[in-house]
mmCIF file of C-alpha atoms in Angstrom:
data_model
loop_
_atom_site.group_PDB
_atom_site.id
_atom_site.type_symbol
_atom_site.label_atom_id
_atom_site.label_comp_id
_atom_site.label_asym_id
_atom_site.label_seq_id
_atom_site.Cartn_x
_atom_site.Cartn_y
_atom_site.Cartn_z
ATOM 1 C CA MET A 1 11.528 28.749 40.305
ATOM 2 C CA ILE A 2 9.654 24.965 39.658
ATOM 3 C CA ILE A 3 8.687 24.801 36.454
ATOM 4 C CA ASN A 4 6.118 23.029 34.874
ATOM 5 C CA PRO A 5 7.329 19.966 33.002
ATOM 6 C CA TYR A 6 3.209 20.021 31.346
ATOM 7 C CA SER A 7 3.590 23.499 30.077
ATOM 8 C CA PHE A 8 5.479 23.544 27.638
ATOM 9 C CA GLY A 9 3.299 20.196 26.003
ATOM 10 C CA VAL A 10 4.997 16.572 24.619
ATOM 11 C CA ALA A 11 8.493 16.815 23.568
ATOM 12 C CA TYR A 12 7.800 13.207 20.397
ATOM 13 C CA ASP A 13 10.860 11.905 18.378
ATOM 14 C CA PRO A 14 11.955 14.664 16.079
ATOM 15 C CA ASP A 15 11.887 11.948 13.165
ATOM 16 C CA ALA A 16 7.536 11.757 14.792
ATOM 17 C CA GLN A 17 6.748 15.400 15.515
ATOM 18 C CA ALA A 18 8.345 16.214 11.372
ATOM 19 C CA PHE A 19 6.127 13.355 10.482
ATOM 20 C CA PHE A 20 2.822 15.608 12.169
ATOM 21 C CA THR A 21 4.116 18.971 11.052
ATOM 22 C CA ALA A 22 3.578 17.701 7.355
ATOM 23 C CA SER A 23 0.966 15.946 7.730
ATOM 24 C CA GLY A 24 -1.386 17.520 10.133
ATOM 25 C CA LEU A 25 -1.546 14.710 11.853
ATOM 26 C CA THR A 26 -3.766 15.489 15.105
ATOM 27 C CA GLY A 27 -4.790 13.271 17.783
ATOM 28 C CA ALA A 28 -3.707 12.315 20.990
ATOM 29 C CA THR A 29 -3.426 8.324 20.359
ATOM 30 C CA ASN A 30 -2.329 9.123 16.680
ATOM 31 C CA LEU A 31 0.445 10.868 17.908
ATOM 32 C CA ASN A 32 1.084 9.120 20.462
ATOM 33 C CA ALA A 33 1.026 5.677 17.945
ATOM 34 C CA VAL A 34 2.780 6.535 16.059
ATOM 35 C CA ASN A 35 6.139 8.166 18.175
ATOM 36 C CA GLN A 36 6.062 5.629 20.090
ATOM 37 C CA LEU A 37 6.446 3.624 16.567
ATOM 38 C CA VAL A 38 9.238 5.175 15.632
ATOM 39 C CA LEU A 39 11.458 4.822 18.991
ATOM 40 C CA ASP A 40 10.706 1.360 18.524
ATOM 41 C CA LEU A 41 12.084 0.889 15.335
ATOM 42 C CA LYS A 42 15.424 3.087 16.336
ATOM 43 C CA ALA A 43 15.951 1.119 19.327
ATOM 44 C CA ALA A 44 15.226 -2.093 17.078
ATOM 45 C CA SER A 45 17.626 -0.948 14.622
ATOM 46 C CA ILE A 46 15.104 -0.871 11.743
ATOM 47 C CA TRP A 47 14.362 2.721 10.879
ATOM 48 C CA THR A 48 17.292 3.570 9.733
ATOM 49 C CA LYS A 49 16.899 0.414 6.804
ATOM 50 C CA MET A 50 14.098 1.824 5.940
ATOM 51 C CA LYS A 51 12.962 3.980 2.908
ATOM 52 C CA ALA A 52 9.398 4.401 2.534
ATOM 53 C CA ILE A 53 7.271 2.921 5.241
ATOM 54 C CA TYR A 54 2.721 3.891 5.247
ATOM 55 C CA PRO A 55 1.512 3.862 8.404
ATOM 56 C CA PHE A 56 -1.961 4.688 7.337
ATOM 57 C CA VAL A 57 -3.030 6.711 10.432
ATOM 58 C CA GLY A 58 -5.249 9.723 9.940
ATOM 59 C CA GLY A 59 -8.297 8.457 8.730
ATOM 60 C CA THR A 60 -8.323 10.041 5.039
ATOM 61 C CA ALA A 61 -6.744 9.949 1.875
ATOM 62 C CA ALA A 62 -4.656 13.334 3.020
ATOM 63 C CA LEU A 63 -2.949 11.948 6.099
ATOM 64 C CA HIS A 64 -2.936 7.616 4.667
ATOM 65 C CA LYS A 65 -0.948 9.558 2.475
ATOM 66 C CA TRP A 66 2.483 10.819 3.777
ATOM 67 C CA ASN A 67 5.752 8.780 4.345
ATOM 68 C CA LEU A 68 7.160 8.477 7.704
ATOM 69 C CA LYS A 69 10.539 8.199 6.578
ATOM 70 C CA ASP A 70 10.159 11.686 4.410
ATOM 71 C CA PRO A 71 7.463 13.081 5.263
ATOM 72 C CA GLN A 72 7.465 15.253 1.761
ATOM 73 C CA ASP A 73 4.926 15.285 -0.488
ATOM 74 C CA LEU A 74 6.768 14.816 -3.271
ATOM 75 C CA ASP A 75 7.093 11.985 -5.759
ATOM 76 C CA ALA A 76 11.081 11.397 -5.038
ATOM 77 C CA ALA A 77 9.886 11.207 -1.411
ATOM 78 C CA PHE A 78 7.615 8.056 -1.891
ATOM 79 C CA ARG A 79 4.424 9.982 -1.145
ATOM 80 C CA LEU A 80 1.330 8.058 -2.175
ATOM 81 C CA VAL A 81 -0.676 9.199 -5.514
ATOM 82 C CA PHE A 82 -4.361 7.344 -4.301
ATOM 83 C CA ASN A 83 -6.052 6.796 -8.257
ATOM 84 C CA GLY A 84 -9.409 5.144 -8.741
ATOM 85 C CA GLY A 85 -11.049 3.611 -5.668
ATOM 86 C CA TRP A 86 -10.534 3.878 -1.220
ATOM 87 C CA THR A 87 -11.944 4.413 1.437
ATOM 88 C CA HIS A 88 -9.689 5.652 3.687
ATOM 89 C CA SER A 89 -10.997 5.006 8.053
ATOM 90 C CA SER A 90 -9.645 5.238 10.816
ATOM 91 C CA THR A 91 -8.706 1.440 10.819
ATOM 92 C CA GLY A 92 -7.022 1.903 7.298
ATOM 93 C CA ALA A 93 -7.299 2.787 3.370
ATOM 94 C CA LEU A 94 -9.416 0.215 1.887
ATOM 95 C CA PRO A 95 -8.781 -0.417 -1.824
ATOM 96 C CA ASN A 96 -12.670 -1.504 -3.777
ATOM 97 C CA GLY A 97 -10.886 -4.209 -6.283
ATOM 98 C CA THR A 98 -11.803 -2.136 -8.395
ATOM 99 C CA ASN A 99 -9.846 0.841 -10.077
ATOM 100 C CA GLY A 100 -8.185 1.521 -6.957
ATOM 101 C CA TYR A 101 -4.345 1.305 -6.080
ATOM 102 C CA ALA A 102 -1.486 3.581 -5.001
ATOM 103 C CA ASP A 103 1.696 4.592 -6.491
ATOM 104 C CA THR A 104 4.767 4.213 -4.368
ATOM 105 C CA PHE A 105 6.748 5.759 -6.757
ATOM 106 C CA PHE A 106 9.218 2.818 -6.086
ATOM 107 C CA LYS A 107 11.309 0.798 -7.308
ATOM 108 C CA THR A 108 14.033 -1.473 -5.898
ATOM 109 C CA ASP A 109 16.360 -0.115 -7.310
ATOM 110 C CA ASP A 110 16.095 2.847 -5.113
ATOM 111 C CA VAL A 111 17.086 0.693 -3.106
ATOM 112 C CA THR A 112 19.563 -1.497 -4.293
ATOM 113 C CA THR A 113 21.233 -2.861 -7.222
ATOM 114 C CA THR A 114 21.684 -6.170 -6.016
ATOM 115 C CA GLY A 115 17.716 -7.238 -5.624
ATOM 116 C CA LEU A 116 18.385 -7.521 -1.924
ATOM 117 C CA GLN A 117 15.561 -6.024 0.057
ATOM 118 C CA SER A 118 12.257 -6.327 2.184
ATOM 119 C CA TYR A 119 9.066 -5.040 1.362
ATOM 120 C CA GLY A 120 5.905 -5.804 2.959
ATOM 121 C CA VAL A 121 2.163 -5.004 4.822
ATOM 122 C CA TYR A 122 -0.587 -5.057 7.309
ATOM 123 C CA LEU A 123 -4.307 -6.643 6.171
ATOM 124 C CA ARG A 124 -6.166 -6.113 7.906
ATOM 125 C CA THR A 125 -9.693 -7.922 6.548
ATOM 126 C CA ASN A 126 -9.800 -10.956 4.379
ATOM 127 C CA PRO A 127 -10.050 -10.270 0.247
ATOM 128 C CA THR A 128 -13.094 -10.909 -2.056
ATOM 129 C CA PHE A 129 -12.661 -11.714 -5.477
ATOM 130 C CA ALA A 130 -14.035 -10.328 -8.632
ATOM 131 C CA VAL A 131 -16.615 -12.746 -10.810
ATOM 132 C CA SER A 132 -13.752 -12.940 -13.195
ATOM 133 C CA THR A 133 -10.536 -12.486 -11.873
ATOM 134 C CA THR A 134 -8.299 -15.778 -11.213
ATOM 135 C CA GLU A 135 -5.558 -14.113 -9.634
ATOM 136 C CA ALA A 136 -6.344 -10.763 -7.989
ATOM 137 C CA SER A 137 -5.902 -8.571 -4.787
ATOM 138 C CA THR A 138 -2.211 -8.029 -3.433
ATOM 139 C CA GLY A 139 -1.104 -5.975 -0.592
ATOM 140 C CA LEU A 140 2.468 -4.829 -2.648
ATOM 141 C CA ARG A 141 3.625 -6.577 -5.823
ATOM 142 C CA ASN A 142 6.112 -4.238 -8.929
ATOM 143 C CA GLY A 143 6.531 -7.396 -11.177
ATOM 144 C CA ILE A 144 9.531 -8.931 -9.999
ATOM 145 C CA TYR A 145 8.725 -8.635 -6.396
ATOM 146 C CA TRP A 146 5.490 -9.269 -4.322
ATOM 147 C CA ILE A 147 2.852 -10.181 -1.923
ATOM 148 C CA ARG A 148 -0.299 -11.727 -3.521
ATOM 149 C CA VAL A 149 -3.264 -13.700 -2.296
ATOM 150 C CA THR A 150 -5.651 -15.978 -5.120
ATOM 151 C CA ASN A 151 -9.018 -17.259 -4.728
ATOM 152 C CA SER A 152 -7.884 -20.319 -6.350
ATOM 153 C CA LEU A 153 -6.103 -20.515 -2.399
ATOM 154 C CA PRO A 154 -8.022 -18.345 -0.555
ATOM 155 C CA THR A 155 -6.220 -18.989 2.733
ATOM 156 C CA THR A 156 -3.173 -18.290 1.242
ATOM 157 C CA SER A 157 -0.460 -15.603 -0.028
ATOM 158 C CA ASN A 158 2.078 -15.982 -2.420
ATOM 159 C CA ILE A 159 5.000 -14.579 -1.708
ATOM 160 C CA ARG A 160 8.200 -13.707 -4.827
ATOM 161 C CA SER A 161 11.270 -12.980 -5.148
ATOM 162 C CA GLY A 162 13.166 -12.532 -8.157
ATOM 163 C CA ASN A 163 11.951 -16.098 -9.537
ATOM 164 C CA ARG A 164 11.104 -17.632 -5.527
ATOM 165 C CA ASN A 165 7.842 -18.287 -5.129
ATOM 166 C CA GLU A 166 7.279 -19.354 -1.382
ATOM 167 C CA ASN A 167 2.754 -19.797 -0.319
ATOM 168 C CA ILE A 168 2.717 -19.300 3.502
ATOM 169 C CA SER A 169 -0.581 -19.654 5.127
ATOM 170 C CA GLY A 170 -2.653 -16.783 5.799
ATOM 171 C CA VAL A 171 -3.678 -13.805 4.396
ATOM 172 C CA THR A 172 -4.545 -11.334 7.180
ATOM 173 C CA GLY A 173 -1.574 -9.415 9.727
ATOM 174 C CA LEU A 174 1.985 -8.914 8.809
ATOM 175 C CA ILE A 175 3.228 -10.306 6.388
ATOM 176 C CA GLY A 176 7.150 -9.361 4.599
ATOM 177 C CA HIS A 177 9.730 -9.909 2.978
ATOM 178 C CA SER A 178 13.204 -9.647 3.662
ATOM 179 C CA ARG A 179 15.959 -10.897 0.783
ATOM 180 C CA SER A 180 19.224 -10.595 3.053
ATOM 181 C CA THR A 181 22.051 -12.201 1.176
ATOM 182 C CA ALA A 182 22.824 -13.549 -2.190
ATOM 183 C CA THR A 183 20.875 -16.680 -1.334
ATOM 184 C CA GLN A 184 18.616 -16.705 1.662
ATOM 185 C CA TRP A 185 15.891 -14.920 2.822
ATOM 186 C CA TYR A 186 12.661 -14.404 5.492
ATOM 187 C CA VAL A 187 9.081 -14.375 5.217
ATOM 188 C CA ASN A 188 6.882 -12.784 7.933
ATOM 189 C CA ASN A 189 4.023 -14.693 8.589
ATOM 190 C CA ASN A 190 2.425 -12.527 11.215
ATOM 191 C CA SER A 191 4.697 -13.740 14.554
ATOM 192 C CA THR A 192 6.358 -16.817 12.963
ATOM 193 C CA ILE A 193 9.473 -16.343 11.016
ATOM 194 C CA LEU A 194 10.271 -18.146 7.642
ATOM 195 C CA VAL A 195 13.458 -19.253 6.250
ATOM 196 C CA GLY A 196 14.834 -20.252 2.930
ATOM 197 C CA THR A 197 17.215 -20.958 0.155
ATOM 198 C CA ILE A 198 17.283 -19.083 -2.865
ATOM 199 C CA SER A 199 19.622 -19.407 -6.131
ATOM 200 C CA ALA A 200 21.799 -16.526 -6.636
ATOM 201 C CA SER A 201 20.935 -15.912 -10.343
ATOM 202 C CA THR A 202 17.860 -14.920 -9.737
ATOM 203 C CA LEU A 203 18.713 -11.800 -8.331
ATOM 204 C CA THR A 204 16.991 -9.560 -9.927
ATOM 205 C CA SER A 205 17.565 -5.691 -10.512
ATOM 206 C CA GLU A 206 14.177 -3.876 -11.217
ATOM 207 C CA THR A 207 14.921 -0.144 -13.059
ATOM 208 C CA ILE A 208 11.003 0.529 -14.243
ATOM 209 C CA ARG A 209 8.788 -1.046 -12.503
ATOM 210 C CA THR A 210 7.030 1.397 -9.852
ATOM 211 C CA PHE A 211 5.877 -0.406 -6.685
ATOM 212 C CA SER A 212 1.598 0.001 -6.213
ATOM 213 C CA LEU A 213 -0.074 -0.616 -3.473
ATOM 214 C CA GLY A 214 -3.703 -2.300 -3.857
ATOM 215 C CA ALA A 215 -3.085 -3.667 -7.711
ATOM 216 C CA TYR A 216 -0.625 -5.016 -9.670
ATOM 217 C CA ASN A 217 1.887 -2.464 -11.558
ATOM 218 C CA ASP A 218 3.373 -3.687 -14.855
ATOM 219 C CA ALA A 219 5.664 -0.627 -16.255
ATOM 220 C CA GLY A 220 2.708 0.778 -15.307
ATOM 221 C CA ILE A 221 -0.866 -1.286 -16.780
ATOM 222 C CA ILE A 222 -2.189 -1.683 -13.285
ATOM 223 C CA SER A 223 -4.279 -4.818 -13.109
ATOM 224 C CA ASN A 224 -5.709 -7.506 -10.217
ATOM 225 C CA PHE A 225 -7.371 -5.122 -7.715
ATOM 226 C CA SER A 226 -6.806 -5.954 -4.349
ATOM 227 C CA THR A 227 -10.208 -5.662 -1.707
ATOM 228 C CA GLN A 228 -7.855 -5.867 1.631
ATOM 229 C CA GLN A 229 -7.810 -3.235 3.640
ATOM 230 C CA LEU A 230 -3.953 -1.630 4.632
ATOM 231 C CA ALA A 231 -3.510 -0.367 7.702
ATOM 232 C CA PHE A 232 0.887 -0.439 7.220
ATOM 233 C CA ALA A 233 3.449 -0.855 4.587
ATOM 234 C CA PHE A 234 7.226 -0.312 4.023
ATOM 235 C CA TYR A 235 9.884 -1.370 2.159
ATOM 236 C CA GLY A 236 13.943 -0.759 2.678
ATOM 237 C CA GLU A 237 17.039 -2.342 3.354
ATOM 238 C CA PRO A 238 17.416 -6.129 4.411
ATOM 239 C CA LEU A 239 15.868 -6.813 7.657
ATOM 240 C CA LEU A 240 18.252 -9.996 9.730
ATOM 241 C CA SER A 241 15.805 -12.397 11.380
ATOM 242 C CA SER A 242 16.078 -10.848 14.692
ATOM 243 C CA GLU A 243 14.525 -7.275 13.067
ATOM 244 C CA MET A 244 11.894 -8.342 11.187
ATOM 245 C CA THR A 245 10.666 -10.589 15.166
ATOM 246 C CA ASN A 246 11.556 -7.368 16.629
ATOM 247 C CA TYR A 247 9.266 -5.394 13.667
ATOM 248 C CA TYR A 248 6.305 -7.117 14.026
ATOM 249 C CA THR A 249 5.966 -6.973 17.417
ATOM 250 C CA ALA A 250 6.750 -3.019 16.647
ATOM 251 C CA ILE A 251 3.825 -2.655 14.455
ATOM 252 C CA GLN A 252 1.544 -4.682 16.421
ATOM 253 C CA THR A 253 2.036 -2.898 18.986
ATOM 254 C CA PHE A 254 1.150 0.862 16.518
ATOM 255 C CA GLN A 255 -1.978 -1.538 15.529
ATOM 256 C CA THR A 256 -2.992 -2.539 18.982
ATOM 257 C CA SER A 257 -2.523 1.449 20.097
ATOM 258 C CA LEU A 258 -5.003 2.649 17.722
ATOM 259 C CA SER A 259 -7.097 -0.753 18.169
ATOM 260 C CA ARG A 260 -6.886 -2.010 14.885
ATOM 261 C CA GLN A 261 -4.801 -4.800 15.564
ATOM 262 C CA VAL A 262 -6.139 -8.308 14.107
ATOM 263 C CA MET B 1 -22.790 -7.077 -7.998
ATOM 264 C CA ILE B 2 -20.499 -3.862 -8.246
ATOM 265 C CA GLN B 3 -22.023 -1.003 -9.849
ATOM 266 C CA VAL B 4 -20.226 1.128 -11.396
ATOM 267 C CA GLY B 5 -20.974 4.316 -13.057
ATOM 268 C CA LEU B 6 -21.000 4.521 -17.165
ATOM 269 C CA LEU B 7 -18.986 7.234 -18.567
ATOM 270 C CA THR B 8 -19.439 8.945 -22.635
ATOM 271 C CA GLU B 9 -15.605 8.664 -24.124
ATOM 272 C CA SER B 10 -15.824 12.617 -23.858
ATOM 273 C CA GLN B 11 -16.694 12.327 -20.584
ATOM 274 C CA LYS B 12 -13.935 9.853 -19.208
ATOM 275 C CA ASP B 13 -10.952 11.966 -21.570
ATOM 276 C CA SER B 14 -12.054 14.965 -19.340
ATOM 277 C CA LEU B 15 -10.947 12.416 -15.800
ATOM 278 C CA VAL B 16 -7.828 12.048 -17.370
ATOM 279 C CA GLY B 17 -5.382 13.183 -14.563
ATOM 280 C CA GLN B 18 -8.031 14.599 -12.423
ATOM 281 C CA LEU B 19 -8.899 15.117 -8.694
ATOM 282 C CA TYR B 20 -11.702 13.963 -7.040
ATOM 283 C CA ASP B 21 -10.572 14.988 -3.637
ATOM 284 C CA GLU B 22 -7.490 16.411 -2.749
ATOM 285 C CA ASP B 23 -4.712 13.237 -2.977
ATOM 286 C CA SER B 24 -6.861 10.765 -4.969
ATOM 287 C CA TYR B 25 -7.271 10.836 -8.567
ATOM 288 C CA PHE B 26 -9.952 9.719 -10.579
ATOM 289 C CA ASN B 27 -9.263 5.516 -12.422
ATOM 290 C CA ALA B 28 -11.341 4.684 -15.469
ATOM 291 C CA ILE B 29 -10.836 1.994 -16.655
ATOM 292 C CA GLN B 30 -12.718 0.023 -19.476
ATOM 293 C CA ASP B 31 -14.861 -2.967 -18.559
ATOM 294 C CA ALA B 32 -15.397 -5.902 -20.083
ATOM 295 C CA ASN B 33 -17.906 -4.054 -23.135
ATOM 296 C CA ASP B 34 -14.842 -2.493 -23.303
ATOM 297 C CA ASP B 35 -17.671 0.737 -21.700
ATOM 298 C CA TRP B 36 -15.379 3.542 -19.768
ATOM 299 C CA ILE B 37 -17.076 3.228 -15.951
ATOM 300 C CA ILE B 38 -15.422 5.044 -12.459
ATOM 301 C CA SER B 39 -16.250 3.038 -9.042
ATOM 302 C CA ILE B 40 -18.735 4.778 -6.838
ATOM 303 C CA GLU B 41 -16.375 5.233 -4.158
ATOM 304 C CA GLU B 42 -14.825 8.669 -6.747
ATOM 305 C CA MET B 43 -18.820 9.293 -7.412
ATOM 306 C CA GLU B 44 -19.367 8.836 -3.559
ATOM 307 C CA PHE B 45 -16.028 10.915 -2.702
ATOM 308 C CA CYS B 46 -16.371 13.361 -4.888
ATOM 309 C CA VAL B 47 -15.143 17.170 -4.286
ATOM 310 C CA ASN B 48 -14.231 18.491 -7.418
ATOM 311 C CA PRO B 49 -16.291 20.502 -8.030
ATOM 312 C CA GLU B 50 -15.863 20.901 -11.949
ATOM 313 C CA PHE B 51 -16.662 17.460 -11.545
ATOM 314 C CA GLN B 52 -19.546 16.616 -9.442
ATOM 315 C CA TRP B 53 -21.665 15.860 -12.887
ATOM 316 C CA VAL B 54 -20.225 12.371 -11.594
ATOM 317 C CA LYS B 55 -22.604 11.629 -9.555
ATOM 318 C CA ASP B 56 -25.581 11.733 -11.463
ATOM 319 C CA LEU B 57 -23.964 8.986 -14.102
ATOM 320 C CA PRO B 58 -25.744 6.273 -14.822
ATOM 321 C CA LEU B 59 -25.085 2.973 -13.184
ATOM 322 C CA ILE B 60 -24.034 -0.399 -14.371
ATOM 323 C CA ASP B 61 -23.745 -3.538 -13.114
ATOM 324 C CA TYR B 62 -19.916 -3.787 -13.240
ATOM 325 C CA LYS B 63 -18.690 -6.306 -15.676
ATOM 326 C CA PRO B 64 -14.454 -6.865 -14.963
ATOM 327 C CA LYS B 65 -11.795 -7.311 -18.166
ATOM 328 C CA PRO B 66 -11.094 -10.806 -17.641
ATOM 329 C CA GLU B 67 -6.941 -10.204 -15.748
ATOM 330 C CA PRO B 68 -3.671 -10.327 -17.172
ATOM 331 C CA PRO B 69 -1.732 -13.158 -16.653
ATOM 332 C CA ILE B 70 0.379 -12.209 -13.729
ATOM 333 C CA GLU B 71 4.099 -13.049 -15.215
ATOM 334 C CA GLU B 72 5.855 -16.227 -12.897
#
């Protein structure tokens, strides 16, 4: 007997399939891109270190809200809740810079109480600034850890871990951060990895303020709204420098397969 | 200049905790004149039949409040 393997459809990774089932995502390009992303992150030993991965694929709020790591429609699963003005499309989720933000329900202490963690965003567009805004536009931020850009440094992003701020050139593509030990951090600036040191005394636990995407969230007071289109976001356990590099490669492959890479 | 929809106080109250589409909540904020406003996107993309009146809100130029300083 000859069995035609194609009659059984495409077999996806079980975690990718769970995401497809929960979200209702369709389209071969979308499904294959997400599936390959999951496979690449597992091969790079990054998958198990992540608490939340937002691939922003599908083009609607209903599809962009899902956490690939835990695709349940629950706050406890860090599913996004969009507030205010957003424009969703096949290239990602664009906050309007006026009142648009997304709550992740995620606090630093959901990873660790030591402050050791990783987080990052993939931003497709340059920021624009409201007239009265002196410091604005962020990809991902709570009160202690953030990625932001300022209009005084319009081509520079600022990453903060505890009390340490670091400026990097560039405001689009992958901007990521990992606090891997008490005294060492890494920063993704697309394919470039920066390494620095930090005082162990500045490690910070955060039990109240949640990360928001698209705005600054200071214990529920939302401000400094962003105008940069998001095409990926993540946070999780600390990553090594080599893992940060592999993460960039996997994300860029994912974005390229969706024809939205920068 | 960005335009936004002008709300009355009671209209603002009616939008608190309400969805404008299946997965997006209204977020009324105050502008520099302390007027309550929502964004053009919330007006345009609203599919909630209970709040179709937002599409008819008067439009005003958006004058944002000065942003609070971000702690360093």
